[in-house]
PDB file of C-alpha atoms in Angstrom:
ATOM      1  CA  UNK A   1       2.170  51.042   9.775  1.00 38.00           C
ATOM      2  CA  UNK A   2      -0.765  48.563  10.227  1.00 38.00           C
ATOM      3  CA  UNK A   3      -0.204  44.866   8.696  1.00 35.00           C
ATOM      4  CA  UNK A   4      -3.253  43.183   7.080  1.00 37.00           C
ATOM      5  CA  UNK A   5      -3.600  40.210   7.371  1.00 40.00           C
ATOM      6  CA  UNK A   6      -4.993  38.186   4.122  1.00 40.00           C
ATOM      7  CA  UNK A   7      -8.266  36.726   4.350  1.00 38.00           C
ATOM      8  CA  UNK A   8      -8.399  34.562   0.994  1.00 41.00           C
ATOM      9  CA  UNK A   9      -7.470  31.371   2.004  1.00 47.00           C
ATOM     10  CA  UNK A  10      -5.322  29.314  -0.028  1.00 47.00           C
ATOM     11  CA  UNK A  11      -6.305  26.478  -1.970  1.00 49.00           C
ATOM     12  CA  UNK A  12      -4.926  22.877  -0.831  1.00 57.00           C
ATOM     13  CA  UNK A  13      -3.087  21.653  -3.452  1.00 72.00           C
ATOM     14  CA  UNK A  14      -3.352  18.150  -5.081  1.00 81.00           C
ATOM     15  CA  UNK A  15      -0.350  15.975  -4.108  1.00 85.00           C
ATOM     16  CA  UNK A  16       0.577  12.273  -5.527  1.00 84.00           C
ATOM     17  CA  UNK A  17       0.269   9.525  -3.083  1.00 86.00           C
ATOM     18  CA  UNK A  18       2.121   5.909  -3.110  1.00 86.00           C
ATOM     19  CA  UNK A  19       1.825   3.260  -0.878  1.00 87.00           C
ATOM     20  CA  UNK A  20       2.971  -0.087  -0.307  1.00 87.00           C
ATOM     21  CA  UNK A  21       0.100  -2.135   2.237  1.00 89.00           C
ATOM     22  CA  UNK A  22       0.804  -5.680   3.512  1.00 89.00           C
ATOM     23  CA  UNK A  23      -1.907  -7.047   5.695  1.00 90.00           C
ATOM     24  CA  UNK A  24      -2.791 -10.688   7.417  1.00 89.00           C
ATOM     25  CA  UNK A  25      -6.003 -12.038   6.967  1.00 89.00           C
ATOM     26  CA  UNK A  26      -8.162 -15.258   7.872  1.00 83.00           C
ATOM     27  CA  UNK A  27      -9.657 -17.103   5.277  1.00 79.00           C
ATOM     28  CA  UNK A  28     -11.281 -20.380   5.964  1.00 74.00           C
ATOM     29  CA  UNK A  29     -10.043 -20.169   9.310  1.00 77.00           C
ATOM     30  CA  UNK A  30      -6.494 -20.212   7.994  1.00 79.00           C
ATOM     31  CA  UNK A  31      -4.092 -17.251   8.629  1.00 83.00           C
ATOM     32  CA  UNK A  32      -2.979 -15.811   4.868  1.00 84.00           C
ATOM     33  CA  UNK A  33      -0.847 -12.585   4.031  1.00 86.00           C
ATOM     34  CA  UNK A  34      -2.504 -10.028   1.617  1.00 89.00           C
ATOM     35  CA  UNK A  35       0.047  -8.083  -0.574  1.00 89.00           C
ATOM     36  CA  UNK A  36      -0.496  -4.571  -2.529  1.00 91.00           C
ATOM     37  CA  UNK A  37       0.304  -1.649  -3.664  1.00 92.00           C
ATOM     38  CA  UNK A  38      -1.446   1.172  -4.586  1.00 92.00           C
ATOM     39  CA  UNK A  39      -1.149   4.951  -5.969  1.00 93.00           C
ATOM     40  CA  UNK A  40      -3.492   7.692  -6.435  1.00 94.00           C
ATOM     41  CA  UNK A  41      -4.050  11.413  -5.076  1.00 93.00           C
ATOM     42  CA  UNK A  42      -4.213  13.353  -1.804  1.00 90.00           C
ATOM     43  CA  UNK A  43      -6.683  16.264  -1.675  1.00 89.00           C
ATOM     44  CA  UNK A  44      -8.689  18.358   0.911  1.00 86.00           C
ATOM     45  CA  UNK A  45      -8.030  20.190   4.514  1.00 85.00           C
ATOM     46  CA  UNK A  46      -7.580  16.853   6.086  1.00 83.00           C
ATOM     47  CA  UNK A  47      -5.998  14.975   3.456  1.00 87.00           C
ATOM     48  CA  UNK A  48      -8.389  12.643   2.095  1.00 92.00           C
ATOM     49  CA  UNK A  49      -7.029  10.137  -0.013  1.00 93.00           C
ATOM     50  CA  UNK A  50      -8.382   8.514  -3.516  1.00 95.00           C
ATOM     51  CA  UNK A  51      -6.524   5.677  -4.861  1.00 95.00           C
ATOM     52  CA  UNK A  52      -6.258   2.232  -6.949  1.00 95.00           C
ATOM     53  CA  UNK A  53      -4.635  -0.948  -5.773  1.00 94.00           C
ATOM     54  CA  UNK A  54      -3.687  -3.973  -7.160  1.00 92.00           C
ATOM     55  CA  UNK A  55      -3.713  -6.892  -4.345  1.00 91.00           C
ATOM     56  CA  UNK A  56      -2.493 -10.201  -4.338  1.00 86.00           C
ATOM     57  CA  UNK A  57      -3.133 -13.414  -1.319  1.00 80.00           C
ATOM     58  CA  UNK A  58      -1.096 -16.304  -1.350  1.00 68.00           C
ATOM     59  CA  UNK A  59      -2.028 -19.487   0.958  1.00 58.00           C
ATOM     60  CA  UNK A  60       1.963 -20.521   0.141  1.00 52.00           C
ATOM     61  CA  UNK A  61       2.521 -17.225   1.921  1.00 45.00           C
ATOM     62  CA  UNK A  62       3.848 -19.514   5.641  1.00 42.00           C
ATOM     63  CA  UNK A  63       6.524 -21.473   3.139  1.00 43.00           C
ATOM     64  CA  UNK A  64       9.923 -20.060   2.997  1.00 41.00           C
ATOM     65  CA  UNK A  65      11.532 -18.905  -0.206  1.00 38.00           C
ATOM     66  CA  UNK A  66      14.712 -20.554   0.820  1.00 42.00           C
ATOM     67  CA  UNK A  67      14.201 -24.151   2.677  1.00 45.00           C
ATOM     68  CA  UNK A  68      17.485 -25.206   4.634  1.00 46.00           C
ATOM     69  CA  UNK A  69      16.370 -28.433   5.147  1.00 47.00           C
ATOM     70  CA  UNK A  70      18.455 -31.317   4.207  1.00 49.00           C
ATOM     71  CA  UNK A  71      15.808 -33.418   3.058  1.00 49.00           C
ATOM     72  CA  UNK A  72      14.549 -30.702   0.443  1.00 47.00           C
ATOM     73  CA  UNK A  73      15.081 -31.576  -3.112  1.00 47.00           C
ATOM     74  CA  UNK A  74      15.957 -27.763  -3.826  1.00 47.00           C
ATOM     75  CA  UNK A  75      17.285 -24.893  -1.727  1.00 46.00           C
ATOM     76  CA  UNK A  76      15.431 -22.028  -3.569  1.00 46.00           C
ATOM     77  CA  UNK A  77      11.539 -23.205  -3.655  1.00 46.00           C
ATOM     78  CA  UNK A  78      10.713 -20.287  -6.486  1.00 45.00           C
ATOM     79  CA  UNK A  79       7.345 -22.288  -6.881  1.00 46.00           C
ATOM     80  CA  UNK A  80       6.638 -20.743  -3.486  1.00 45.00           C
ATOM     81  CA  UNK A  81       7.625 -17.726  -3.784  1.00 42.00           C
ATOM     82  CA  UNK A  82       5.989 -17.732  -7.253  1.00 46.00           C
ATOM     83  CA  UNK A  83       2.232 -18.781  -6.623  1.00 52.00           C
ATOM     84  CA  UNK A  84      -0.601 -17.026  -5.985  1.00 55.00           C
ATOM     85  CA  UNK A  85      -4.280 -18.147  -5.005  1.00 70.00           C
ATOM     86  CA  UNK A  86      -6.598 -14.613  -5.843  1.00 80.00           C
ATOM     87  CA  UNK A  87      -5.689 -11.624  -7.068  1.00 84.00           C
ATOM     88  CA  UNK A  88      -8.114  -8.068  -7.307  1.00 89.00           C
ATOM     89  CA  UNK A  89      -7.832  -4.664  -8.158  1.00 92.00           C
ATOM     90  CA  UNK A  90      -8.952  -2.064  -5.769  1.00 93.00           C
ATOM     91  CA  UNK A  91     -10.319   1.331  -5.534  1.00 96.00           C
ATOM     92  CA  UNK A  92     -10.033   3.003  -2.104  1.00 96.00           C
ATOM     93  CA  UNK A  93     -11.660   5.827  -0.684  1.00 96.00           C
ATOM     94  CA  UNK A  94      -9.663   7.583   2.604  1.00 93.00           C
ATOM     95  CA  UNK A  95     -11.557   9.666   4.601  1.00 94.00           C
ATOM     96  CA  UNK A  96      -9.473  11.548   7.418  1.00 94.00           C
ATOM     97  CA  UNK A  97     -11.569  11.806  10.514  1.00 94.00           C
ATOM     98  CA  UNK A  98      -7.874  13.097  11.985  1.00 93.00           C
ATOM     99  CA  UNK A  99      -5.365  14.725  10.048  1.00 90.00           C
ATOM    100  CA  UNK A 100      -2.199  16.623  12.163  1.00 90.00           C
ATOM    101  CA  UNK A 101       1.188  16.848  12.713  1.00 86.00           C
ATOM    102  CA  UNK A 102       1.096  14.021  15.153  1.00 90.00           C
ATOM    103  CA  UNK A 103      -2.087  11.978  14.420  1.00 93.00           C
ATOM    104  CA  UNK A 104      -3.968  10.560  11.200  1.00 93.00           C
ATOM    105  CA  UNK A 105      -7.368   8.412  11.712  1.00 96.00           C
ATOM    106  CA  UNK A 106      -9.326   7.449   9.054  1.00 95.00           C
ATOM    107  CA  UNK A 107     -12.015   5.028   7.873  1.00 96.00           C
ATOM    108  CA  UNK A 108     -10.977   3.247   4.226  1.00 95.00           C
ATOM    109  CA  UNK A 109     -13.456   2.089   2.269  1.00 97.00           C
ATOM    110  CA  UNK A 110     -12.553  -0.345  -0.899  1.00 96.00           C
ATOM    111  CA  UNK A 111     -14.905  -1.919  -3.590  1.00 96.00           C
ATOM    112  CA  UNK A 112     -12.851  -4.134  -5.986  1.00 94.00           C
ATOM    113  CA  UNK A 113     -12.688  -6.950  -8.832  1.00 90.00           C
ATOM    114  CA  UNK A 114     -10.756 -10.209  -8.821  1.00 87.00           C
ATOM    115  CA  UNK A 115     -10.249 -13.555 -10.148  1.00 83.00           C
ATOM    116  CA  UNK A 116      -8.251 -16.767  -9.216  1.00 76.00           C
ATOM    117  CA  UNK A 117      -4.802 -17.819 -10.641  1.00 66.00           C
ATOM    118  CA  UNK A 118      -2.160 -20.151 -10.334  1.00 52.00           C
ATOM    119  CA  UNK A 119       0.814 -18.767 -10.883  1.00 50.00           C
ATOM    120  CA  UNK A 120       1.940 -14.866 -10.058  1.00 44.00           C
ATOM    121  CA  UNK A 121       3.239 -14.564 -13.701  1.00 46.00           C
ATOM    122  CA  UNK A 122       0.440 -13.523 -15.802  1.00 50.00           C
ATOM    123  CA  UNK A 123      -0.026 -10.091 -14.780  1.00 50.00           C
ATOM    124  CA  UNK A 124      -1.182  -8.909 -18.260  1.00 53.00           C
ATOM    125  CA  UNK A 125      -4.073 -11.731 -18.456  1.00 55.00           C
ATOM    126  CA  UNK A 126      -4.794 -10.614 -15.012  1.00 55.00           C
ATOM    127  CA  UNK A 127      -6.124  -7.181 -16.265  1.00 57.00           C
ATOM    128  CA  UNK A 128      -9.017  -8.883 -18.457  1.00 58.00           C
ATOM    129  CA  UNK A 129     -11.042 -10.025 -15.517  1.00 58.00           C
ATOM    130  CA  UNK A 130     -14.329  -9.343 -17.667  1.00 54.00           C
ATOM    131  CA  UNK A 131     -13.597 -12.638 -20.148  1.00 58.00           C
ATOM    132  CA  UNK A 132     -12.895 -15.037 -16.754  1.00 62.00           C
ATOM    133  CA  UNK A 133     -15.800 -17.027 -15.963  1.00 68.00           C
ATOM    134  CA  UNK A 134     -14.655 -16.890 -12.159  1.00 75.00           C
ATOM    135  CA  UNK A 135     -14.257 -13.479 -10.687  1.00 81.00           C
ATOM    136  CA  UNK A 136     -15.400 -11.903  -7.437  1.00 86.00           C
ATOM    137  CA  UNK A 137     -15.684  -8.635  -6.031  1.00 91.00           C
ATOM    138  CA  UNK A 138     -14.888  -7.973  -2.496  1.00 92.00           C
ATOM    139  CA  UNK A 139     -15.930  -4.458  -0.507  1.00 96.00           C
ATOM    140  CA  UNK A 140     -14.081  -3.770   2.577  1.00 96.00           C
ATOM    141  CA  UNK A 141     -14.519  -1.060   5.315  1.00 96.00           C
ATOM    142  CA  UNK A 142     -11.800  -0.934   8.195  1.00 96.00           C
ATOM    143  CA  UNK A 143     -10.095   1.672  10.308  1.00 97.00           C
ATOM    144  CA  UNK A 144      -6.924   3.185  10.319  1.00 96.00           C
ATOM    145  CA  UNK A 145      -4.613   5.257  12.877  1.00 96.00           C
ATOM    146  CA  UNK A 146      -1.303   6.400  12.402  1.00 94.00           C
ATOM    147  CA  UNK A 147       1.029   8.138  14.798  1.00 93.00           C
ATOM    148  CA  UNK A 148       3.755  10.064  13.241  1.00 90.00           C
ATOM    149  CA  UNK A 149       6.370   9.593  15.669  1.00 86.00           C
ATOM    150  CA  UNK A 150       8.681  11.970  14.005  1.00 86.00           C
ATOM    151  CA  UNK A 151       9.189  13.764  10.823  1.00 85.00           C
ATOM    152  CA  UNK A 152      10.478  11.122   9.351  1.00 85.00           C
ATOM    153  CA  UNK A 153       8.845   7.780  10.249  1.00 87.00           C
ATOM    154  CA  UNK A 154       5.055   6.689  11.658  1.00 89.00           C
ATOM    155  CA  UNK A 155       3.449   3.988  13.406  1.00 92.00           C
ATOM    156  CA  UNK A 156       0.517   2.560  11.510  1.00 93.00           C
ATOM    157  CA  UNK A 157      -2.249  -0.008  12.621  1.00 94.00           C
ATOM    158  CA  UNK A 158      -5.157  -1.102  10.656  1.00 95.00           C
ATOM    159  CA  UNK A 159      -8.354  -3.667  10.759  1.00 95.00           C
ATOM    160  CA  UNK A 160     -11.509  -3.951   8.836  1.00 96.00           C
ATOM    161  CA  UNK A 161     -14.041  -6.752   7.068  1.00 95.00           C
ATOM    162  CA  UNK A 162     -13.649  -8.204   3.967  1.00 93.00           C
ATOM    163  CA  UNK A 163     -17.096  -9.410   2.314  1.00 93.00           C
ATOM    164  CA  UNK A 164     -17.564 -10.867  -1.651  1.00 90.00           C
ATOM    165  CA  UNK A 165     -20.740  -8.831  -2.881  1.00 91.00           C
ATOM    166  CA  UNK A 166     -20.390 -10.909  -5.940  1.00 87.00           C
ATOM    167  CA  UNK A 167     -18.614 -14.674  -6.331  1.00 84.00           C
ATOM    168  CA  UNK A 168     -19.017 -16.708  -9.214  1.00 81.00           C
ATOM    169  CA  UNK A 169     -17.376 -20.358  -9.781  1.00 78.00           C
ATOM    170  CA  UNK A 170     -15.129 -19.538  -6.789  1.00 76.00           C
ATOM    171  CA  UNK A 171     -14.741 -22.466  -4.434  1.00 70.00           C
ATOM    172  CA  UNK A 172     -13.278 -20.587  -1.066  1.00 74.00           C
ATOM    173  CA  UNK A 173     -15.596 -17.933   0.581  1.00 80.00           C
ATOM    174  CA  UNK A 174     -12.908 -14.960   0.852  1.00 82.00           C
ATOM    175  CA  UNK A 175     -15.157 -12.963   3.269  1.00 88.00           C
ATOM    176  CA  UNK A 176     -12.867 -12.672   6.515  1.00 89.00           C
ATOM    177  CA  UNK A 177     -11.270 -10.111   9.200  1.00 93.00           C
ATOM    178  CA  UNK A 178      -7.821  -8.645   8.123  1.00 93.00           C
ATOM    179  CA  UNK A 179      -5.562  -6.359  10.142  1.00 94.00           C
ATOM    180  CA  UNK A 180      -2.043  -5.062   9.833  1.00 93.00           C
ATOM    181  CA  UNK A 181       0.997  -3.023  12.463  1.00 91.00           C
ATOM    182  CA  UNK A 182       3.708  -1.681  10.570  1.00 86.00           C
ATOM    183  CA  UNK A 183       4.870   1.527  10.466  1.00 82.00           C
ATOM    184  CA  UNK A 184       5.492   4.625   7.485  1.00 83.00           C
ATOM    185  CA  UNK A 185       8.186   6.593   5.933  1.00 79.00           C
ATOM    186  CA  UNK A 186       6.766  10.425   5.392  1.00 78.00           C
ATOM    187  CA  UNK A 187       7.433  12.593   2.249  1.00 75.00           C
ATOM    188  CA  UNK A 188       9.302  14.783   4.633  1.00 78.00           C
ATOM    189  CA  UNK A 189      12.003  12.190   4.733  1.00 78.00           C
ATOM    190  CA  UNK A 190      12.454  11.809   1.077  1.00 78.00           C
ATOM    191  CA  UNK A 191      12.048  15.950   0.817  1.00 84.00           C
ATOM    192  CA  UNK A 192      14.728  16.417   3.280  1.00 82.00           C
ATOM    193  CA  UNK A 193      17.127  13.562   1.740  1.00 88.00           C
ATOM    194  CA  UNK A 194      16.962  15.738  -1.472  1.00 85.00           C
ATOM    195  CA  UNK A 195      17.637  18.896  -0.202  1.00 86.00           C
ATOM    196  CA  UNK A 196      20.621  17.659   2.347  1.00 89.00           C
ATOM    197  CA  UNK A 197      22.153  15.642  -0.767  1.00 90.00           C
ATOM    198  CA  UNK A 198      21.577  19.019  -3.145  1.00 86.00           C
ATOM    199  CA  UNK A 199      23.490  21.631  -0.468  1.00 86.00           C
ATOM    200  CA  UNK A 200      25.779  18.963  -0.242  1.00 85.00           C
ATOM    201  CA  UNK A 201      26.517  18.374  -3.425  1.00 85.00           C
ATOM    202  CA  UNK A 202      26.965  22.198  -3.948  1.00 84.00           C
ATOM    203  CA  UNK A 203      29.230  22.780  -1.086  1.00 82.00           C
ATOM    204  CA  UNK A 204      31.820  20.230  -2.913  1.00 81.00           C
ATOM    205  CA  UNK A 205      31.105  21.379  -5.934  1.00 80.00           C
ATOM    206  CA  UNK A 206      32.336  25.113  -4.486  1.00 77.00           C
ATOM    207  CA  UNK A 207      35.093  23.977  -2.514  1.00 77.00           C
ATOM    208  CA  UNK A 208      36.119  22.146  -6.073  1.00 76.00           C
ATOM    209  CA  UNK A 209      36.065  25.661  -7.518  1.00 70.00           C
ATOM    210  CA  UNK A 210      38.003  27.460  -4.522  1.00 67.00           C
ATOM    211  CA  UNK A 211      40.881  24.805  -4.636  1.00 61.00           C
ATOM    212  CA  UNK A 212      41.594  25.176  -8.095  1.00 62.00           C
ATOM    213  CA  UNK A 213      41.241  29.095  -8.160  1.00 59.00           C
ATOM    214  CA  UNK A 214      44.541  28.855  -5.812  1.00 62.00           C
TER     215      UNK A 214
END
Protein backbone atom coordinates (compact mmCIF):
# COMPACT_ATOMS: atom_id res chain seq x y z
CA UNK A 1 0.00 0.00 0.00
CA UNK A 2 1.55 3.37 -1.11
CA UNK A 3 0.81 6.53 1.29
CA UNK A 4 0.23 9.91 -0.42
CA UNK A 5 1.24 12.41 0.90
CA UNK A 6 -1.14 15.71 0.69
CA UNK A 7 0.03 18.48 -1.26
CA UNK A 8 -2.67 21.29 -0.34
CA UNK A 9 -1.16 23.11 2.20
CA UNK A 10 -3.05 24.28 5.04
CA UNK A 11 -4.08 27.65 5.67
CA UNK A 12 -2.44 29.54 8.81
CA UNK A 13 -5.02 30.36 10.92
CA UNK A 14 -5.73 33.81 12.52
CA UNK A 15 -4.88 33.77 16.26
CA UNK A 16 -5.58 36.72 18.98
CA UNK A 17 -2.57 38.39 20.30
CA UNK A 18 -2.13 40.39 23.81
CA UNK A 19 0.66 42.04 25.08
CA UNK A 20 1.74 44.01 27.87
CA UNK A 21 5.18 46.38 26.67
CA UNK A 22 7.06 48.53 29.22
CA UNK A 23 9.97 50.37 27.77
CA UNK A 24 12.60 53.27 29.06
CA UNK A 25 13.09 56.12 27.07
CA UNK A 26 15.09 59.56 27.03
CA UNK A 27 13.31 62.58 26.66
CA UNK A 28 15.01 65.86 27.09
CA UNK A 29 17.93 64.08 28.15
CA UNK A 30 16.00 62.70 31.11
CA UNK A 31 15.49 58.90 31.56
CA UNK A 32 11.36 58.26 31.56
CA UNK A 33 9.43 54.81 31.58
CA UNK A 34 6.86 54.28 28.71
CA UNK A 35 3.84 52.05 29.72
CA UNK A 36 1.28 50.05 27.29
CA UNK A 37 -0.61 47.61 26.34
CA UNK A 38 -1.80 46.47 23.31
CA UNK A 39 -4.02 43.66 21.46
CA UNK A 40 -4.64 42.76 17.99
CA UNK A 41 -4.08 39.63 15.57
CA UNK A 42 -1.36 37.18 14.52
CA UNK A 43 -1.42 36.04 10.87
CA UNK A 44 0.96 34.60 8.16
CA UNK A 45 3.87 31.73 7.87
CA UNK A 46 6.03 33.75 10.11
CA UNK A 47 3.64 35.24 12.35
CA UNK A 48 3.32 38.74 11.54
CA UNK A 49 1.62 40.70 13.96
CA UNK A 50 -1.11 43.72 13.56
CA UNK A 51 -2.11 45.47 16.60
CA UNK A 52 -3.38 48.74 18.60
CA UNK A 53 -1.85 50.16 21.72
CA UNK A 54 -2.67 52.53 24.10
CA UNK A 55 0.68 54.09 25.77
CA UNK A 56 1.20 56.16 28.58
CA UNK A 57 4.93 58.20 29.89
CA UNK A 58 5.17 59.53 33.17
CA UNK A 59 8.27 61.91 34.19
CA UNK A 60 6.96 60.96 38.07
CA UNK A 61 7.82 57.48 36.83
CA UNK A 62 11.63 57.58 39.33
CA UNK A 63 9.18 58.54 42.54
CA UNK A 64 8.08 55.72 44.63
CA UNK A 65 4.45 54.90 45.23
CA UNK A 66 5.20 54.33 48.84
CA UNK A 67 7.88 56.96 50.42
CA UNK A 68 9.36 55.58 53.83
CA UNK A 69 10.79 58.61 54.66
CA UNK A 70 10.15 60.17 57.93
CA UNK A 71 10.03 63.55 56.79
CA UNK A 72 7.15 62.75 54.16
CA UNK A 73 3.85 64.23 54.94
CA UNK A 74 2.15 60.90 53.59
CA UNK A 75 3.25 57.28 53.24
CA UNK A 76 1.20 56.44 50.06
CA UNK A 77 2.12 59.39 47.42
CA UNK A 78 -1.09 58.27 45.04
CA UNK A 79 -0.37 61.72 43.27
CA UNK A 80 2.66 59.83 41.98
CA UNK A 81 1.51 56.97 41.17
CA UNK A 82 -1.50 58.82 39.66
CA UNK A 83 0.06 61.39 37.09
CA UNK A 84 0.81 61.21 33.79
CA UNK A 85 2.70 63.70 31.34
CA UNK A 86 1.54 62.25 27.45
CA UNK A 87 -0.48 59.73 26.55
CA UNK A 88 -1.05 58.14 22.58
CA UNK A 89 -2.68 55.49 20.95
CA UNK A 90 -0.77 53.25 18.70
CA UNK A 91 -1.05 51.12 15.72
CA UNK A 92 1.80 48.62 15.20
CA UNK A 93 2.83 46.74 12.36
CA UNK A 94 5.19 43.34 13.23
CA UNK A 95 6.99 42.03 10.59
CA UNK A 96 8.86 38.62 11.44
CA UNK A 97 12.16 38.57 9.66
CA UNK A 98 12.57 35.22 12.13
CA UNK A 99 9.88 33.19 13.28
CA UNK A 100 10.87 29.43 15.00
CA UNK A 101 10.70 27.37 17.75
CA UNK A 102 13.69 29.00 19.30
CA UNK A 103 14.05 32.48 17.69
CA UNK A 104 11.65 35.53 16.75
CA UNK A 105 13.27 38.84 15.07
CA UNK A 106 11.32 41.39 13.84
CA UNK A 107 11.25 45.06 12.84
CA UNK A 108 7.97 47.05 14.53
CA UNK A 109 6.83 49.81 12.99
CA UNK A 110 4.18 52.26 14.94
CA UNK A 111 2.41 55.51 13.70
CA UNK A 112 0.23 56.97 16.53
CA UNK A 113 -1.89 60.00 18.07
CA UNK A 114 -1.51 61.66 21.45
CA UNK A 115 -2.12 64.51 23.63
CA UNK A 116 -0.88 65.82 27.09
CA UNK A 117 -2.66 65.35 30.50
CA UNK A 118 -2.35 65.81 33.99
CA UNK A 119 -3.75 63.34 35.72
CA UNK A 120 -4.05 59.36 34.59
CA UNK A 121 -7.85 59.52 35.38
CA UNK A 122 -9.56 60.71 32.38
CA UNK A 123 -9.27 57.87 30.18
CA UNK A 124 -12.64 58.51 28.43
CA UNK A 125 -11.64 62.32 27.51
CA UNK A 126 -8.46 60.78 26.44
CA UNK A 127 -10.18 59.03 23.42
CA UNK A 128 -11.34 62.52 21.82
CA UNK A 129 -7.89 63.61 20.85
CA UNK A 130 -9.48 65.35 17.63
CA UNK A 131 -11.24 68.38 19.93
CA UNK A 132 -7.59 68.98 21.95
CA UNK A 133 -5.84 71.83 20.61
CA UNK A 134 -2.45 70.03 21.65
CA UNK A 135 -1.89 66.63 20.20
CA UNK A 136 1.08 64.98 18.52
CA UNK A 137 1.74 62.07 16.57
CA UNK A 138 4.82 60.09 17.03
CA UNK A 139 6.12 57.19 14.33
CA UNK A 140 8.56 54.79 15.64
CA UNK A 141 10.65 52.02 13.92
CA UNK A 142 12.86 49.70 16.25
CA UNK A 143 13.97 46.10 16.36
CA UNK A 144 13.03 43.26 18.21
CA UNK A 145 14.57 39.67 19.14
CA UNK A 146 13.23 37.20 21.28
CA UNK A 147 14.69 33.91 22.40
CA UNK A 148 12.25 31.42 23.59
CA UNK A 149 14.18 29.77 26.14
CA UNK A 150 11.61 27.15 26.74
CA UNK A 151 8.07 26.37 26.07
CA UNK A 152 7.01 28.29 28.52
CA UNK A 153 8.94 31.57 28.99
CA UNK A 154 11.25 33.96 26.44
CA UNK A 155 13.83 36.45 26.62
CA UNK A 156 12.90 39.65 24.85
CA UNK A 157 15.07 42.81 23.96
CA UNK A 158 13.99 45.75 22.02
CA UNK A 159 15.27 49.42 20.72
CA UNK A 160 14.10 51.81 18.15
CA UNK A 161 13.52 55.88 17.46
CA UNK A 162 10.81 57.77 18.45
CA UNK A 163 10.16 60.97 16.14
CA UNK A 164 6.79 63.55 16.37
CA UNK A 165 5.76 63.87 12.55
CA UNK A 166 3.23 66.27 13.85
CA UNK A 167 3.37 68.54 17.36
CA UNK A 168 1.15 71.23 18.00
CA UNK A 169 1.12 73.53 21.33
CA UNK A 170 3.37 70.85 22.90
CA UNK A 171 6.20 72.34 24.90
CA UNK A 172 8.72 69.09 25.25
CA UNK A 173 10.14 67.63 21.93
CA UNK A 174 9.22 63.78 22.60
CA UNK A 175 11.50 62.59 19.72
CA UNK A 176 14.10 60.25 21.62
CA UNK A 177 15.79 56.58 21.69
CA UNK A 178 13.77 53.96 23.75
CA UNK A 179 14.76 50.37 24.50
CA UNK A 180 13.50 47.62 26.75
CA UNK A 181 14.98 43.66 28.31
CA UNK A 182 12.35 41.75 29.79
CA UNK A 183 11.31 38.59 29.03
CA UNK A 184 7.64 36.63 27.76
CA UNK A 185 5.20 34.12 28.90
CA UNK A 186 4.09 31.89 25.62
CA UNK A 187 0.47 30.71 24.88
CA UNK A 188 1.90 27.30 25.37
CA UNK A 189 2.07 28.00 29.04
CA UNK A 190 -1.42 29.15 29.48
CA UNK A 191 -2.53 26.07 26.89
CA UNK A 192 -0.79 23.61 28.99
CA UNK A 193 -2.07 25.16 32.49
CA UNK A 194 -5.60 24.42 31.05
CA UNK A 195 -5.23 21.15 29.96
CA UNK A 196 -3.08 19.89 33.24
CA UNK A 197 -5.89 21.66 35.49
CA UNK A 198 -8.82 19.91 33.09
CA UNK A 199 -7.21 16.04 33.40
CA UNK A 200 -6.83 16.98 36.77
CA UNK A 201 -9.88 18.01 37.58
CA UNK A 202 -11.32 14.83 35.87
CA UNK A 203 -9.15 12.38 37.58
CA UNK A 204 -10.81 13.67 41.06
CA UNK A 205 -13.82 13.98 39.72
CA UNK A 206 -13.52 9.91 38.79
CA UNK A 207 -11.90 8.85 41.80
CA UNK A 208 -15.08 10.86 43.51
CA UNK A 209 -17.25 8.46 41.51
CA UNK A 210 -15.16 5.14 42.29
CA UNK A 211 -15.21 5.87 46.14
CA UNK A 212 -18.74 6.22 46.40
CA UNK A 213 -19.62 3.24 43.98
CA UNK A 214 -17.95 1.07 46.98
Amino acid sequence: MAVRKDTLKTRPKLTYTVNWDARSSFVDKKLVNIWGVNTGISFGKNRNELTVGYYWLTFNSFLRLIDLRKSASRLINLGYYTKTDLYYFNLMYWPNIIENHRWRFSIPVELGIGATQSTANKLLNDLFIWRRKDFFMPAQIGLYAKWKATRWVGLSVQGGYRYAIYQQNIPTNYNGAYYSVGFTLESALFLDTYHLTKDALKKRKARRGKVAVE
